[in-house]
Coordinates of C-alpha atoms and ligand atoms in Angstrom, one line a residue:
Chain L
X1146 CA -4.1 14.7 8.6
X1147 CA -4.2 13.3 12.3
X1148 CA -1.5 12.8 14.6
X1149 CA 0.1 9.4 14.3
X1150 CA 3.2 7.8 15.9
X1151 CA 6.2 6.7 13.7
X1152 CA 8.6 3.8 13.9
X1153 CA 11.2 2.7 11.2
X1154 CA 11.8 -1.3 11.8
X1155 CA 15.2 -2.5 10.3
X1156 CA 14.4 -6.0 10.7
X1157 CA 10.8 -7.8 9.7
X1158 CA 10.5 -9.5 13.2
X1159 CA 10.3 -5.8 14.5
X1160 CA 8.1 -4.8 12.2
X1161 CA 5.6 -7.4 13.2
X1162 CA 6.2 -7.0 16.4
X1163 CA 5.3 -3.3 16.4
X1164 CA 2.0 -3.6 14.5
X1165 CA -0.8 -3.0 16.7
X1166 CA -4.9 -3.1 15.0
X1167 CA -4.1 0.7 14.2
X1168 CA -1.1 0.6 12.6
X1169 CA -0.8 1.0 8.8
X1170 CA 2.5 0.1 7.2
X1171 CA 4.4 2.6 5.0
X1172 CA 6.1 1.7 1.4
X1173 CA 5.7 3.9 -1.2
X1174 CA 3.1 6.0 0.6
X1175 CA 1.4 6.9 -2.9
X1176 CA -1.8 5.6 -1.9
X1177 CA -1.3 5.9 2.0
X1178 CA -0.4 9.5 2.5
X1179 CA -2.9 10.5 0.1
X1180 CA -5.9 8.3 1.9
X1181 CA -4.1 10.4 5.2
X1182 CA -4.5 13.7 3.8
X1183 CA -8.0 13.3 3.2
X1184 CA -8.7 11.4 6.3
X1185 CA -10.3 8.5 4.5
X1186 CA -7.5 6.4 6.4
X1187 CA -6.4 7.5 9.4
X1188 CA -3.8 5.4 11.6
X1189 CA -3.0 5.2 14.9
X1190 CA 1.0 4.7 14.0
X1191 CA 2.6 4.6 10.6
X1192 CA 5.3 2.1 10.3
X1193 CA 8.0 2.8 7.8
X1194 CA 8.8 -0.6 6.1
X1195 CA 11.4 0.6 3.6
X1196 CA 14.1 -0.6 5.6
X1197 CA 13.3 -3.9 5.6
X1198 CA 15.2 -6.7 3.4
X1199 CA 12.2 -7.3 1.0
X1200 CA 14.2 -6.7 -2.0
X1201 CA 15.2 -9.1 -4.7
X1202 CA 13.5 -10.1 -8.5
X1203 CA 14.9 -13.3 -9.2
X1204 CA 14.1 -16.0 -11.4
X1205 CA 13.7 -19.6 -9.3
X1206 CA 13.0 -22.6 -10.3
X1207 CA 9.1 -22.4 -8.8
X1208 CA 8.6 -19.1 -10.7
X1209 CA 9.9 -15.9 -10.8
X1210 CA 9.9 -13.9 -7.6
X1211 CA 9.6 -10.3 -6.7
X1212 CA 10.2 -8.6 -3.4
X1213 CA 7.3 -6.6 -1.9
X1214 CA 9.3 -3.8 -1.8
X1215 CA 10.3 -3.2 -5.5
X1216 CA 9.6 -0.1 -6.9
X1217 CA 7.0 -0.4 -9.7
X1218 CA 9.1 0.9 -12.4
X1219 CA 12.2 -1.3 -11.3
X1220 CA 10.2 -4.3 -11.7
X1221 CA 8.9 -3.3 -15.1
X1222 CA 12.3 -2.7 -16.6
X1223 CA 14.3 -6.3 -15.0
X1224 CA 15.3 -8.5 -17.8
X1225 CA 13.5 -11.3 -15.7
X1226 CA 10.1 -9.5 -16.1
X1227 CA 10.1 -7.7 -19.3
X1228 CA 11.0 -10.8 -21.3
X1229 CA 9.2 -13.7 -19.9
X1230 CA 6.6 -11.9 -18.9
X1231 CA 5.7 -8.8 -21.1
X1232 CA 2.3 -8.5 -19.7
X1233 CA 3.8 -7.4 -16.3
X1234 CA 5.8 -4.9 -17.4
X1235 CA 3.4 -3.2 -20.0
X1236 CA 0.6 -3.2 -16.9
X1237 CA 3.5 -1.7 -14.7
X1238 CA 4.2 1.0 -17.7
X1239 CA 0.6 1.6 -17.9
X1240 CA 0.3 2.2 -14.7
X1241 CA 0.3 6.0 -13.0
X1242 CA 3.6 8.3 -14.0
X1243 CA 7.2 7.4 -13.9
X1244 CA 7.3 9.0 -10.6
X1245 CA 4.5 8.0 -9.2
X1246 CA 6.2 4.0 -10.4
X1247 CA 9.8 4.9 -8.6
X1248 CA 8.1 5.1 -5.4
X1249 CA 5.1 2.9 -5.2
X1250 CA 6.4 -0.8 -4.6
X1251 CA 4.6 -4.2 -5.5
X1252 CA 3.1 -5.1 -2.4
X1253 CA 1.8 -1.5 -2.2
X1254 CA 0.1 -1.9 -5.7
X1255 CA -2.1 -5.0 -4.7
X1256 CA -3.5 -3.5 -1.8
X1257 CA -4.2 0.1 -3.3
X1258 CA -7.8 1.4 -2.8
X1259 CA -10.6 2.3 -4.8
X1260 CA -10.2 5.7 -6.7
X1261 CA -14.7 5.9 -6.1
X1262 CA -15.0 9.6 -5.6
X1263 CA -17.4 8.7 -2.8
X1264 CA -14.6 6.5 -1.1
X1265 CA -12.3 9.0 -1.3
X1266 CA -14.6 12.4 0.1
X1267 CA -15.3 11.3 4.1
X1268 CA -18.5 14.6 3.2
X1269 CA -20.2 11.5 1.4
X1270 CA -21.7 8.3 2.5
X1271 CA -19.8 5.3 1.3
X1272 CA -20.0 1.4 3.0
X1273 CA -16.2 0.5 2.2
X1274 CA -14.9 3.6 3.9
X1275 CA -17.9 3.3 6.8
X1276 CA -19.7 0.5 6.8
X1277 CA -23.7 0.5 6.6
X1278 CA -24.0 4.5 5.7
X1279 CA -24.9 3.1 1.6
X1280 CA -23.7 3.2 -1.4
X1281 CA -24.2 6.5 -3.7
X1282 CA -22.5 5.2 -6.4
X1283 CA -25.5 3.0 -7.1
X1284 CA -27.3 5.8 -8.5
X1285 CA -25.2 8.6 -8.5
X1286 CA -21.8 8.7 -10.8
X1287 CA -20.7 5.6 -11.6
X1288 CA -19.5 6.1 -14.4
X1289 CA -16.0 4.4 -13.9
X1290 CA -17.2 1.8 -11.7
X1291 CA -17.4 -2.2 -12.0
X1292 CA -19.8 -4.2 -14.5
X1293 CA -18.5 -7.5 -12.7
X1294 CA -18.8 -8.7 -9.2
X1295 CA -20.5 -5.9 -8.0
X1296 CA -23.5 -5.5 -5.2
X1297 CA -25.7 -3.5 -3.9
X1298 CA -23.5 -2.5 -1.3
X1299 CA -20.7 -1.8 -3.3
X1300 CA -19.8 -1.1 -7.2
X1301 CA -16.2 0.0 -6.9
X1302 CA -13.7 -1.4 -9.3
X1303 CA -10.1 -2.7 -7.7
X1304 CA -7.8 -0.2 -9.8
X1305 CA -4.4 -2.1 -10.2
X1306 CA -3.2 -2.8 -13.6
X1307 CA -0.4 -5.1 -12.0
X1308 CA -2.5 -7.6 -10.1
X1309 CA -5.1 -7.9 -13.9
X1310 CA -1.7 -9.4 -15.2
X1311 CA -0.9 -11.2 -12.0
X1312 CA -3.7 -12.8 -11.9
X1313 CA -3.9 -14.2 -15.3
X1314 CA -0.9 -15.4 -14.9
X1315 CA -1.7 -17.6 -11.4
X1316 CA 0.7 -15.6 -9.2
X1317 CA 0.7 -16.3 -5.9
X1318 CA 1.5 -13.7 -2.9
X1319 CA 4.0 -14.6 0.3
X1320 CA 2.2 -13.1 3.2
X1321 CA 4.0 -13.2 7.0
X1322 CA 2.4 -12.5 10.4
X1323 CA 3.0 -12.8 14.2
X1324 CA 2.3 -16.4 13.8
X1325 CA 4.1 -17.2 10.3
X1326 CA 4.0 -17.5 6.7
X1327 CA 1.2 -18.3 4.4
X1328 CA 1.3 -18.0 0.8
X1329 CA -2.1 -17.9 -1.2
X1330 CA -3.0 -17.4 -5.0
X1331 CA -3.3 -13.9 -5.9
X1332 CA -7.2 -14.7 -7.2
X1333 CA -7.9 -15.9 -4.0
X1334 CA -6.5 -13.1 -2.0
X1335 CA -8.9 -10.5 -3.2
X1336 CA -12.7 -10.7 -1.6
X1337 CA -15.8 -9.4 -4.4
X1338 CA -17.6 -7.2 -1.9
X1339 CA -21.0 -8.8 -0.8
X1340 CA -22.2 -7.2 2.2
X1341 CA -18.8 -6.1 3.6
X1342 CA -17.2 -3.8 0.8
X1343 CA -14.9 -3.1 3.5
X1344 CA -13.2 -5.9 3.6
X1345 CA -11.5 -6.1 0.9
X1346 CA -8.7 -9.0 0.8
X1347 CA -7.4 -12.5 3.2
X1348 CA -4.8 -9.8 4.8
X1349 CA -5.0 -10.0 8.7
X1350 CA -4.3 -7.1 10.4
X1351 CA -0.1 -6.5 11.5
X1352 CA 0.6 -8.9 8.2
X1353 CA 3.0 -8.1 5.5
X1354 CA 2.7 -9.0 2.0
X1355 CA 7.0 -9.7 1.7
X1356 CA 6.6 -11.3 -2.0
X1357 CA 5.1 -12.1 -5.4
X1358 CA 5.7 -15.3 -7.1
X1359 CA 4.9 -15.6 -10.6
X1360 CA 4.8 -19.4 -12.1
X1361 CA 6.7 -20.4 -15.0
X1362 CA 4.6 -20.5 -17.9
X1363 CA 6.7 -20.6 -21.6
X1364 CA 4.3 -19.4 -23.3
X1365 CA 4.1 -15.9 -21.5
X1366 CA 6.5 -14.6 -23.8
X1367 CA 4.1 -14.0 -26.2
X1368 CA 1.8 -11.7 -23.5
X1369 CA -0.4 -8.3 -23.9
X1370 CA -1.6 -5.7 -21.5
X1371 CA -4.4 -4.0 -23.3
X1372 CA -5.5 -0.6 -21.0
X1373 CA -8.1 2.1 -22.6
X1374 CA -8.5 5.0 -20.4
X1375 CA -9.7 8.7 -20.9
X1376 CA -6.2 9.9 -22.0
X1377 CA -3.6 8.5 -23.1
X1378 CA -0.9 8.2 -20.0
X1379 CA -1.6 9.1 -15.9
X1380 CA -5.2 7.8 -15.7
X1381 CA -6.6 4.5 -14.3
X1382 CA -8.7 1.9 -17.0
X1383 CA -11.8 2.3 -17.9
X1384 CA -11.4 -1.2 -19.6
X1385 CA -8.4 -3.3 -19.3
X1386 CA -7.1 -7.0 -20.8
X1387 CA -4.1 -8.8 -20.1
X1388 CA -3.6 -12.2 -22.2
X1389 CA -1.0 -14.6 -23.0
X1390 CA -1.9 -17.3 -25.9
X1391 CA 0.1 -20.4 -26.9
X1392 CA 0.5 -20.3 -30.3
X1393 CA 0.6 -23.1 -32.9
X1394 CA 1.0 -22.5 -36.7
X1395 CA -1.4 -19.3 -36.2
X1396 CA -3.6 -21.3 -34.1
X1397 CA -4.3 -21.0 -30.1
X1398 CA -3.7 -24.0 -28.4
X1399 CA -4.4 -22.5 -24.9
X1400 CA -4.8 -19.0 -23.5
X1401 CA -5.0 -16.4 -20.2
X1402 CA -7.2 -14.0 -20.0
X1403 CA -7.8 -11.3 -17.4
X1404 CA -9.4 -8.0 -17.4
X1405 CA -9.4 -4.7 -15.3
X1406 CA -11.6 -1.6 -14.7
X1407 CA -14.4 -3.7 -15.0
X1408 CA -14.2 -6.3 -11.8
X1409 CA -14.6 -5.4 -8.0
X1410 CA -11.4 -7.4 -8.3
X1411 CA -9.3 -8.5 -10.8
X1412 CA -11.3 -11.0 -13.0
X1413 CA -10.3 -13.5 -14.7
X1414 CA -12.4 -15.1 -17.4
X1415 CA -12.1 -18.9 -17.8
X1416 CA -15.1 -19.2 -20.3
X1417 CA -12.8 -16.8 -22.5
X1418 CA -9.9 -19.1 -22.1
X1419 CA -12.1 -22.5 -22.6
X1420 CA -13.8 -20.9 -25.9
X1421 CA -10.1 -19.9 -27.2
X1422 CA -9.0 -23.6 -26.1
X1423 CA -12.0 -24.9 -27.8
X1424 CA -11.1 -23.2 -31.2
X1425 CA -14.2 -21.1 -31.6
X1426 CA -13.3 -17.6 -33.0
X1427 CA -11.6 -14.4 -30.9
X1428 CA -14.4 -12.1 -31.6
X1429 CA -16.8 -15.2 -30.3
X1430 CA -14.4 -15.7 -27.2
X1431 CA -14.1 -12.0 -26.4
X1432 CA -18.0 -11.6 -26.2
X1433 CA -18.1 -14.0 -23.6
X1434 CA -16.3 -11.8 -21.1
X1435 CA -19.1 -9.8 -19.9
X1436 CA -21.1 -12.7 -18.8
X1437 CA -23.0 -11.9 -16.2
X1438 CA -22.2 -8.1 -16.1
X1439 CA -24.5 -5.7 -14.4
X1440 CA -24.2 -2.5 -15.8
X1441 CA -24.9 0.7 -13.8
X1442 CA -27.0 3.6 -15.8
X1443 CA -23.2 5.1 -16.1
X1444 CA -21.0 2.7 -17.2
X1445 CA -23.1 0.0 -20.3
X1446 CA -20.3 1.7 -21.9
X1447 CA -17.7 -1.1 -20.4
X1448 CA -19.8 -4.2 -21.9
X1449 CA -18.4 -3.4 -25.5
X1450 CA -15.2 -1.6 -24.3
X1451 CA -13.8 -4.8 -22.5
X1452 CA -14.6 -7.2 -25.1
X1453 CA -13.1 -5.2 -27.4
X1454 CA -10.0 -4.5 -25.3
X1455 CA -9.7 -8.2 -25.6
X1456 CA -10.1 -8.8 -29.4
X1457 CA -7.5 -6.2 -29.1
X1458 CA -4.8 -8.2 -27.0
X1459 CA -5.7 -11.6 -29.2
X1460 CA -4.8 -9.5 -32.9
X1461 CA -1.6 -7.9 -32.0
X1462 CA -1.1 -11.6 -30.5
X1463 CA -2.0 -13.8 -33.0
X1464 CA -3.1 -12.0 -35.7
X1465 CA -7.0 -11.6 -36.9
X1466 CA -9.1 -14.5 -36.7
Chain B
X1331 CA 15.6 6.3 15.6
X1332 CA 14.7 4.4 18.4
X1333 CA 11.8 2.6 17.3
X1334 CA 11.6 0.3 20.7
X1335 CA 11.2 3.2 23.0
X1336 CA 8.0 3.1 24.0
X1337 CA 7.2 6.6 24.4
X1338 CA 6.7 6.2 20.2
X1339 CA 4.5 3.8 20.7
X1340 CA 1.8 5.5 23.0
X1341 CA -1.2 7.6 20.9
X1342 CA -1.5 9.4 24.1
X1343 CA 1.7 11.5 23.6
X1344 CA 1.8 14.9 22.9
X1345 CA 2.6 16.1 19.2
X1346 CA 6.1 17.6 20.6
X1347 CA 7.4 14.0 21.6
X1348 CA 6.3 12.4 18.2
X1349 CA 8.8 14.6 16.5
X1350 CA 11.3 12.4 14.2
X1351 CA 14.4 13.3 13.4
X1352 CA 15.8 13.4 10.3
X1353 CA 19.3 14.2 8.8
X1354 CA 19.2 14.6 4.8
X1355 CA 20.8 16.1 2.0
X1356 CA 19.3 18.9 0.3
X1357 CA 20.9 20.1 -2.6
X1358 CA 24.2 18.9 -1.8
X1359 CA 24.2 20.7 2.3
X1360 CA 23.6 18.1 5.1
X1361 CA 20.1 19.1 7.2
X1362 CA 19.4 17.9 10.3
X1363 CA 16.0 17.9 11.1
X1364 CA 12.8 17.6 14.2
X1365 CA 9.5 16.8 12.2
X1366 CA 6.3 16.3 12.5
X1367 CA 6.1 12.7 10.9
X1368 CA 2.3 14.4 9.1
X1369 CA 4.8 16.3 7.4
X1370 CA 5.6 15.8 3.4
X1371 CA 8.6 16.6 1.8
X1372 CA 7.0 19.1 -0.2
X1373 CA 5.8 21.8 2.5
X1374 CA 9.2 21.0 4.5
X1375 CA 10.9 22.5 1.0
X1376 CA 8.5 25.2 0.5
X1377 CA 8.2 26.4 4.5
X1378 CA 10.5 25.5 6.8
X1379 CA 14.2 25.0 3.9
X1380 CA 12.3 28.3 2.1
X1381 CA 12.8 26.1 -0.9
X1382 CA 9.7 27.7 -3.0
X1383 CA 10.7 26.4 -6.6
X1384 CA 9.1 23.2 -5.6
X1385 CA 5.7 24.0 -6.6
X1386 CA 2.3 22.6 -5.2
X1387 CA -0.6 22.1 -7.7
X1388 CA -3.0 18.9 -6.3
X1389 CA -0.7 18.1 -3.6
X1390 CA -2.6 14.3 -4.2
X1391 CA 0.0 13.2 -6.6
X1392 CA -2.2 14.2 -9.8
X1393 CA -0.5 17.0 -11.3
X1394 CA 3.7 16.5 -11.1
X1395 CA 4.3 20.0 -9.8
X1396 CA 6.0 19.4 -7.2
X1397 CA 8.6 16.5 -8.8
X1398 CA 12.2 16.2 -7.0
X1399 CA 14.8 13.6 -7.0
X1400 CA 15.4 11.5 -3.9
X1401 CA 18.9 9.8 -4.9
X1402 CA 18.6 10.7 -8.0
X1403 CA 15.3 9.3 -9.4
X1404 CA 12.8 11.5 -10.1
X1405 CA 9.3 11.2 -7.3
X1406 CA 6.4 13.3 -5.9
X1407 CA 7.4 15.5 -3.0
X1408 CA 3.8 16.2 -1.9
X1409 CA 3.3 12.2 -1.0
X1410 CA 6.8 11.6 0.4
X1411 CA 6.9 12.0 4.2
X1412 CA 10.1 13.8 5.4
X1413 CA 10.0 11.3 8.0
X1414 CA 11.5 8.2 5.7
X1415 CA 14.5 10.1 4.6
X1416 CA 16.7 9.8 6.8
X1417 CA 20.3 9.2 5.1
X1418 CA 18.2 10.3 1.7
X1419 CA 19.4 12.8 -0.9
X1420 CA 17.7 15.2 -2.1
X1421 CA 17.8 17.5 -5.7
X1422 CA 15.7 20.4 -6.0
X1423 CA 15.2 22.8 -8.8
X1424 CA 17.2 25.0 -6.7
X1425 CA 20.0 22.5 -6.8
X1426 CA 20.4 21.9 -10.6
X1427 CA 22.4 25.3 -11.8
X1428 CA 25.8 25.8 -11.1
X1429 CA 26.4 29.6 -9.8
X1430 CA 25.1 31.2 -12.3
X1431 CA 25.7 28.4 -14.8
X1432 CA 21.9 27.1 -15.6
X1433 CA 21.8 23.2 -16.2
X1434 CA 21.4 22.2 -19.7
X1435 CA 17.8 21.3 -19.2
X1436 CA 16.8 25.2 -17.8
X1437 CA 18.8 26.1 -20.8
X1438 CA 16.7 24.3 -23.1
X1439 CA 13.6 25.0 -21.3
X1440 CA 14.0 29.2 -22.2
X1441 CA 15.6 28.5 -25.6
X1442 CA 12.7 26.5 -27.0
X1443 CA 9.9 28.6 -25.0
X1444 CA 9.1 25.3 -23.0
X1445 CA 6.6 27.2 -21.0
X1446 CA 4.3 29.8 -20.2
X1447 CA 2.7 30.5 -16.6
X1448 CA 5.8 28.9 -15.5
X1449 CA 4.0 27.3 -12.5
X1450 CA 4.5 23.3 -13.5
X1451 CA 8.3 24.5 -15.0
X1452 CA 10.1 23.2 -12.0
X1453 CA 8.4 20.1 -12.0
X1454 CA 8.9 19.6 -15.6
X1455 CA 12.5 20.2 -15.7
X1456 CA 13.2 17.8 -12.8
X1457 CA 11.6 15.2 -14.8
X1458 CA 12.9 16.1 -17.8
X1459 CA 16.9 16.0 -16.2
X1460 CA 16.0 12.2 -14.5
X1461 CA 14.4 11.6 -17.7
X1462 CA 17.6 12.1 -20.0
X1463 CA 19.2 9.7 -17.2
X1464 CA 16.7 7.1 -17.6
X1465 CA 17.5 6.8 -21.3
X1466 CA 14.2 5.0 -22.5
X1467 CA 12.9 8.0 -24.6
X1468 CA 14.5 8.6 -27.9
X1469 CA 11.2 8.9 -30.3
X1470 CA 8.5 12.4 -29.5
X1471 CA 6.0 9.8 -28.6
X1472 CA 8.5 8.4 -25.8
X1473 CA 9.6 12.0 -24.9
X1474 CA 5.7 12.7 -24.4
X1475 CA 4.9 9.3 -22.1
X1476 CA 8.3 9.8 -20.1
X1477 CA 6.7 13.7 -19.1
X1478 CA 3.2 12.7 -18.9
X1479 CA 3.4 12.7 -15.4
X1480 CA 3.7 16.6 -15.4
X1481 CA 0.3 18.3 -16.2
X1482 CA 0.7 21.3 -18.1
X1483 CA -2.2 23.5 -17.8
X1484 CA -1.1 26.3 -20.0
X1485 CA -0.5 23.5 -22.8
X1486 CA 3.1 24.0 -23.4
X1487 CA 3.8 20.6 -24.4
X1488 CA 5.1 20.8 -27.9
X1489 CA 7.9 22.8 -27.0
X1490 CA 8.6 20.8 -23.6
X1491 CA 8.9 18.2 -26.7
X1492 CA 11.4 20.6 -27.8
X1493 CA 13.0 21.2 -25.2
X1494 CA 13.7 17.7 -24.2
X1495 CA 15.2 16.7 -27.8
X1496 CA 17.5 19.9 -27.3
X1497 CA 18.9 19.1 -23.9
X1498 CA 19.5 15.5 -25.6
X1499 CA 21.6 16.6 -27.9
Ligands
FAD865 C1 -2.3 10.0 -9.5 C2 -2.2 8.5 -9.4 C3 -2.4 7.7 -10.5 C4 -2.3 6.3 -10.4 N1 -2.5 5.5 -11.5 C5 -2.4 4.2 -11.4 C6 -2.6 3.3 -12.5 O1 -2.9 3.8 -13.7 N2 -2.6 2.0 -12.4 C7 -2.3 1.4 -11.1 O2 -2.2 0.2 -11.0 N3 -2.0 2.2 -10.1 C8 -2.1 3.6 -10.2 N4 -1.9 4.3 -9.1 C9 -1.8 3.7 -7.8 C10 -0.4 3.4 -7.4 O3 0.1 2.4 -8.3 C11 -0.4 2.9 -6.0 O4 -0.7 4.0 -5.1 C12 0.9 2.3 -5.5 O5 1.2 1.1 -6.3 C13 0.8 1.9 -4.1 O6 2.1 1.4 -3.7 P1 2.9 2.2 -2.5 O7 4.2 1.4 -2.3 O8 3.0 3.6 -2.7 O9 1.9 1.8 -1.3 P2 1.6 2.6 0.1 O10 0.8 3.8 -0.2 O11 2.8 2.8 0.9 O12 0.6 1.5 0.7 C14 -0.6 1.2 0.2 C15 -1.3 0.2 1.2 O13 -0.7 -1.0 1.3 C16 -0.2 -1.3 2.6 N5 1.1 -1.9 2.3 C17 2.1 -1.5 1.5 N6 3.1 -2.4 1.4 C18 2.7 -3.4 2.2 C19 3.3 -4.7 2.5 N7 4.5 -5.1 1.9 N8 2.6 -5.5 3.3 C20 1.4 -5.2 3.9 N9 0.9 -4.0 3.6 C21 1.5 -3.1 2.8 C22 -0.1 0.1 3.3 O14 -0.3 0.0 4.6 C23 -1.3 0.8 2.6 O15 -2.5 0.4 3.2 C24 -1.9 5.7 -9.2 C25 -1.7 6.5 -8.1 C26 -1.9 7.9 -8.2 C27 -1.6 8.8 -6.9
SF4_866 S1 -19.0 2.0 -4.9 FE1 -18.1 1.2 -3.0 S2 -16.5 2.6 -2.6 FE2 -17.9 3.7 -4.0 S3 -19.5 4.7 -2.7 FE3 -20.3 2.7 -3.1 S4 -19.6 1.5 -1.3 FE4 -18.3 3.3 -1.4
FES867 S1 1.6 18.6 -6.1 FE1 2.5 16.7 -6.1 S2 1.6 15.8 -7.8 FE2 0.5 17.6 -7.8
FES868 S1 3.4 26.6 -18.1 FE1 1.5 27.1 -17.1 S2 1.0 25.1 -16.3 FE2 2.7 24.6 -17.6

C-alpha cells in the first residue's frame, strides 16, 4: 500500500474543505482499503468521514431517508426499511457477510467498484483502472460480467445489490460539494461506460454522497429481492431482480422492476413494467428483460438466468400467472 | 488529531510525521498508540499487541479469519485501519475467557468438535459470540447464513451448527 496522509474531519464543512483531487474519503473502508492493498486505488490522503453527523433513517413526508453513513446491516434491520420496503433490506441481507454489512455504510455501497479480476490485478491491462491499455475481459474470462450496457471498452457489471433495489424504487441521492447541494435520481447518477469506463458516476471530485432518499410508494410493501449466485451466502450475483407489484384481486395493476449482475449499472427495465401494466403474462414480461443484451462467449448463461430471476420475484409475489 | 495542521496535509512529508495516534481499548486495557495510518487493525493485533489468535487467511475481506468486535459488533480486522479507532473498543479472541474460565462459546466450540485445523476457530467463535447477541438466528438454516461469513476450509460446519445451538442454550 503507498504512503498516504490522514485527517479525521468532525464537521462536513472540514471535510470538504480538506479534499484535494487526491483525496479518497474513508467509511467503511471494505472496498477502499482493499482497492489500497492491491494498489488498484492509491490516494494521496485518506480522509476518515466516520465522524461526521451523516446519521439518521427516518421516515419524512418526501420519502424515507437514510444517512450516508449507516452501516449496511443497521439499515436492513430499521422498522422504517424492513417494512415498507422489503426489497431493501432483503438486497442489504443478500449482500456480503454480516461483518462485512456492520462496517460498510450506504453511501460506500453505491460507489463500490467492479469485483473484474482484471480491475482488480494492476499485472493486467484494464481501461477502468487505466484508461486506453484495453479491455481483456472481452475475450478473456468474463464469465461474471454484464449482458446489458456494456462496450467494447468495458464489460464490467456495477456489483451493489442495494442500489438494484434503489433504483427500482426511484431513489434519489443527496450529494454536497465546495459549492453546495445537489440531489439527483439514483438512475441517473450512475454512467454505462462508453469510451470512458473510468468514469463511472455524476460524483465530482471532494463531493460527498451525505444521503439516500427513498420515495413513498404504498405498494412497496409487497417487494422482492431475487439474487442467484454461485453459493448460497458471501458471493456477489450472477443474476439479480428486485420488484415491487401493486396487486388487485391477483391481478398487477402496476409494477418495478430492476435487475443486477447483469447491467454496467443497475438496470431498470421499463418494457418489463409496461408489459406487467399491460396485462400480458409474467413469463411474457420477464422475457423481455434481456432486450438488447450482448452476451460475451462466458456469460449467454445470464440471458435465461435473469429472466428467470424475475418470473421468480413475480410468483412468490403474486402467485403463478 | 489535529487534522488542520498542515504538516498532514503535505504528500511530501516523511513517513515518521504521518504517524497517527491512536488510544483504544483492547481487550478491556487502554493502548495508546503512533501508527502508520497503512496499518490495519489486523497486523497491529498480530505484530506490534502480539495478539496472534487473530488469524489472517485472504487479508481482502474473503475468508472471516480474522473477525473481532469493535464495540461490540462483530467486523473484519484485516480491512479496518487502526487509524479510525480512536476512542474504539476492541474484543479479541484473547479477550473472551475469563482467567481460566473459557466463554461459553470456546466451550461449545471443543464439546461439539466445532473444528479441525483450528485456523478460522477464532474467527468463528467471535462471530458466533456477536451472533448469539444479534438474536436473528434461531432455525440451522439462520445459524448457517449468520456464520457464512467465516470460510471453513477443513469443512467443519455441521458441528459449528452445533456448536452454536449449544452455546444458545
Ligand atoms: C468479500 C466481499 C463481499 C461482498 N459482497 C457484496 C455483495 O454481495 N453485495 C454488495 O452489494 N456488496 C458486496 N460487497 C461490497 C460491500 O458492500 C462494499 O464494499 C461496501 O458497501 C462499501 O462501503 P464502505 O462504507 O465500506 O465503503 P468504503 O470502502 O469506505 O468506500 C468506498 C468508496 O466510496 C467512497 N465513499 C464512501 N462513502 C462516501 C460518501 N459518503 N461520499 C462520497 N464518497 C464516499 C470512498 O472514497 C471509496 O471510493 C462485498 C465486499 C467484500 C469485501
Ligand atoms: S471489463 Fe471493464 S473493468 Fe474489466 S478489464 Fe474490461 S475495462 Fe477493466
Ligand atoms: S483475513 Fe480478513 S476476511 Fe480473510
Ligand atoms: S477448522 Fe480448518 S479451516 Fe476451519
Amino acid at each position: 500500500m503507498r504512503a498516504f496522509d490522514f485527517a479525521v474531519p468532525h464537521d462536513i464543512d472540514d471535510a470538504l474543505g480538506l479534499a484535494r483531487d487526491e483525496s479518497a474519503f474513508l467509511a467503511g473502508g471494505t472496498t477502499l482499503v482493499d482497492l489500497m492493498k492491491l494498489e488498484v486505488v492509491s490516494p494521496e490522503q485518506v480522509i476518515d468521514i466516520n465522524r461526521l453527523p451523516l446519521h439518521g433513517i427516518r421516515p419524512e413526508p418526501d420519502g424515507l431517508r437514510v444517512g450516508a453513513l449507516e452501516r449496511m446491516e443497521d439499515v436492513a434491520r430499521h422498522p422504517a426499511v424492513a417494512g415498507p420496503y422489503p426489497v431493501i433490506a432483503q438486497a442489504l441481507l443478500a449482500s456480503a457477510s454480516p461483518q462485512l454489512r456492520n462496517m460498510a455504510s450506504i453511501g460506500g455501497n453505491l460507489l463500490q467498484r467492479t469485483r473484474c479480476g482484471y480491475f482488480r490485478d494492476v499485472a493486467t491491462p484494464c481501461n477502468k483502472r487505466s484508461p486506453g491499455t484495453g479491455c481483456p475481459a472481452q475475450h478473456g474470462d468474463n464469465r461474471g460480467h454484464a449482458i446489458l450496457g456494456t462496450s467494447a471498452s468495458c464489460a464490467a457489471t456495477h456489483p451493489s445489490d442495494l442500489a438494484v433495489a434503489l433504483v427500482a424504487l426511484e431513489a434519489s441521492v443527496r450529494l454536497r460539494g465546495a459549492d453546495g447541494e445537489r440531489t439527483m435520481p439514483l438512475a441517473d447518477f450512475y454512467l454505462p461506460p462508453g469510451d470512458t469506463p473510468h468514469v463511472e458516476n455524476r460524483l465530482r471530485p471532494g463531493e460527498l454522497i451525505t444521503e439516500v432518499i427513498v420515495p413513498p410508494l404504498p405498494w412497496a410493501g409487497r417487494s422482492r429481492y431475487v439474487k442467484v449466485r454461485d453459493r448460497q451466502s458471501y458471493e456477489f450475483a450472477l443474476a439479480s431482480a428486485a420488484v415491487a407489484v401493486d396487486l388487485h384481486d391477483g391481478e398487477v395493476r402496476d409494477a418495478r422492476v430492476a435487475v443486477g449482475g447483469v447491467g454496467t449499472v443497475p438496470w431498470r427495465l421499463p418494457a418489463v413494467e409496461d408489459a406487467l401494466r399491460a396485462g400480458r403474462s409474467h413469463e411474457e414480461a420477464a422475457a423481455l428483460a434481456a432486450a438488447g443484451a450482448r452476451p460475451l462467449a462466458g456469460n449467454a448463461f445470464k440471458v435465461t438466468l435473469v429472466q428467470r430471476a424475475i418470473l421468480r420475484a413475480l410468483t412468490e409475489l403474486a402467485g403463478p400467472r | 488529531m489535529e487534522h488542520g495542521d498542515p504538516s498532514l496535509r503535505s504528500s511530501s512529508e516523511s513517513a515518521a510525521n504521518r504517524l497517527v495516534e491512536v488510544t483504544c481499548t483492547v481487550n478491556g486495557t487502554a493502548r495508546s498508540l503512533r501508527v502508520d495510518p497503512r496499518a490495519t487493525l489486523l497486523d497491529t493485533l498480530r505484530e506490534r499487541l502480539e495478539l496472534t489468535g487473530t488469524k489472517k487467511g485472504c487479508d481482502r475481506g474473503q475468508c472471516g479469519a480474522c473477525t473481532v468486535h469493535v464495540d461490540g459488533r462483530r467486523v473484519l480486522s484485516c480491512l479496518t485501519m487502526v487509524a479510525t479507532l480512536d476512542g474504539r473498543e476492541v474484543t479479541t479472541i484473547e479477550g473472551l475467557a475469563e482467567g481460566d474460565r473459557l466463554h461459553p462459546v470456546q466451550r461449545a466450540f471443543i464439546d461439539q468438535d466445532g473444528f479441525q485445523c483450528g485456523f478460522c476457530t477464532s474467527g468463528q467463535i467471535m462471530s458466533a459470540v456477536a451472533l448469539l447477541r444479534e438474536g436473528h438466528a434461531s432455525t440451522d438454516g439462520e445459524i448457517r447464513e449468520a456464520m457464512s461469513g467465516n470460510i471453513c476450509r477443513c469443512g467443519a460446519y455441521p458441528n459449528i451448527v452445533e456448536a452454536v445451538k449449544q452455546a444458545r442454550s
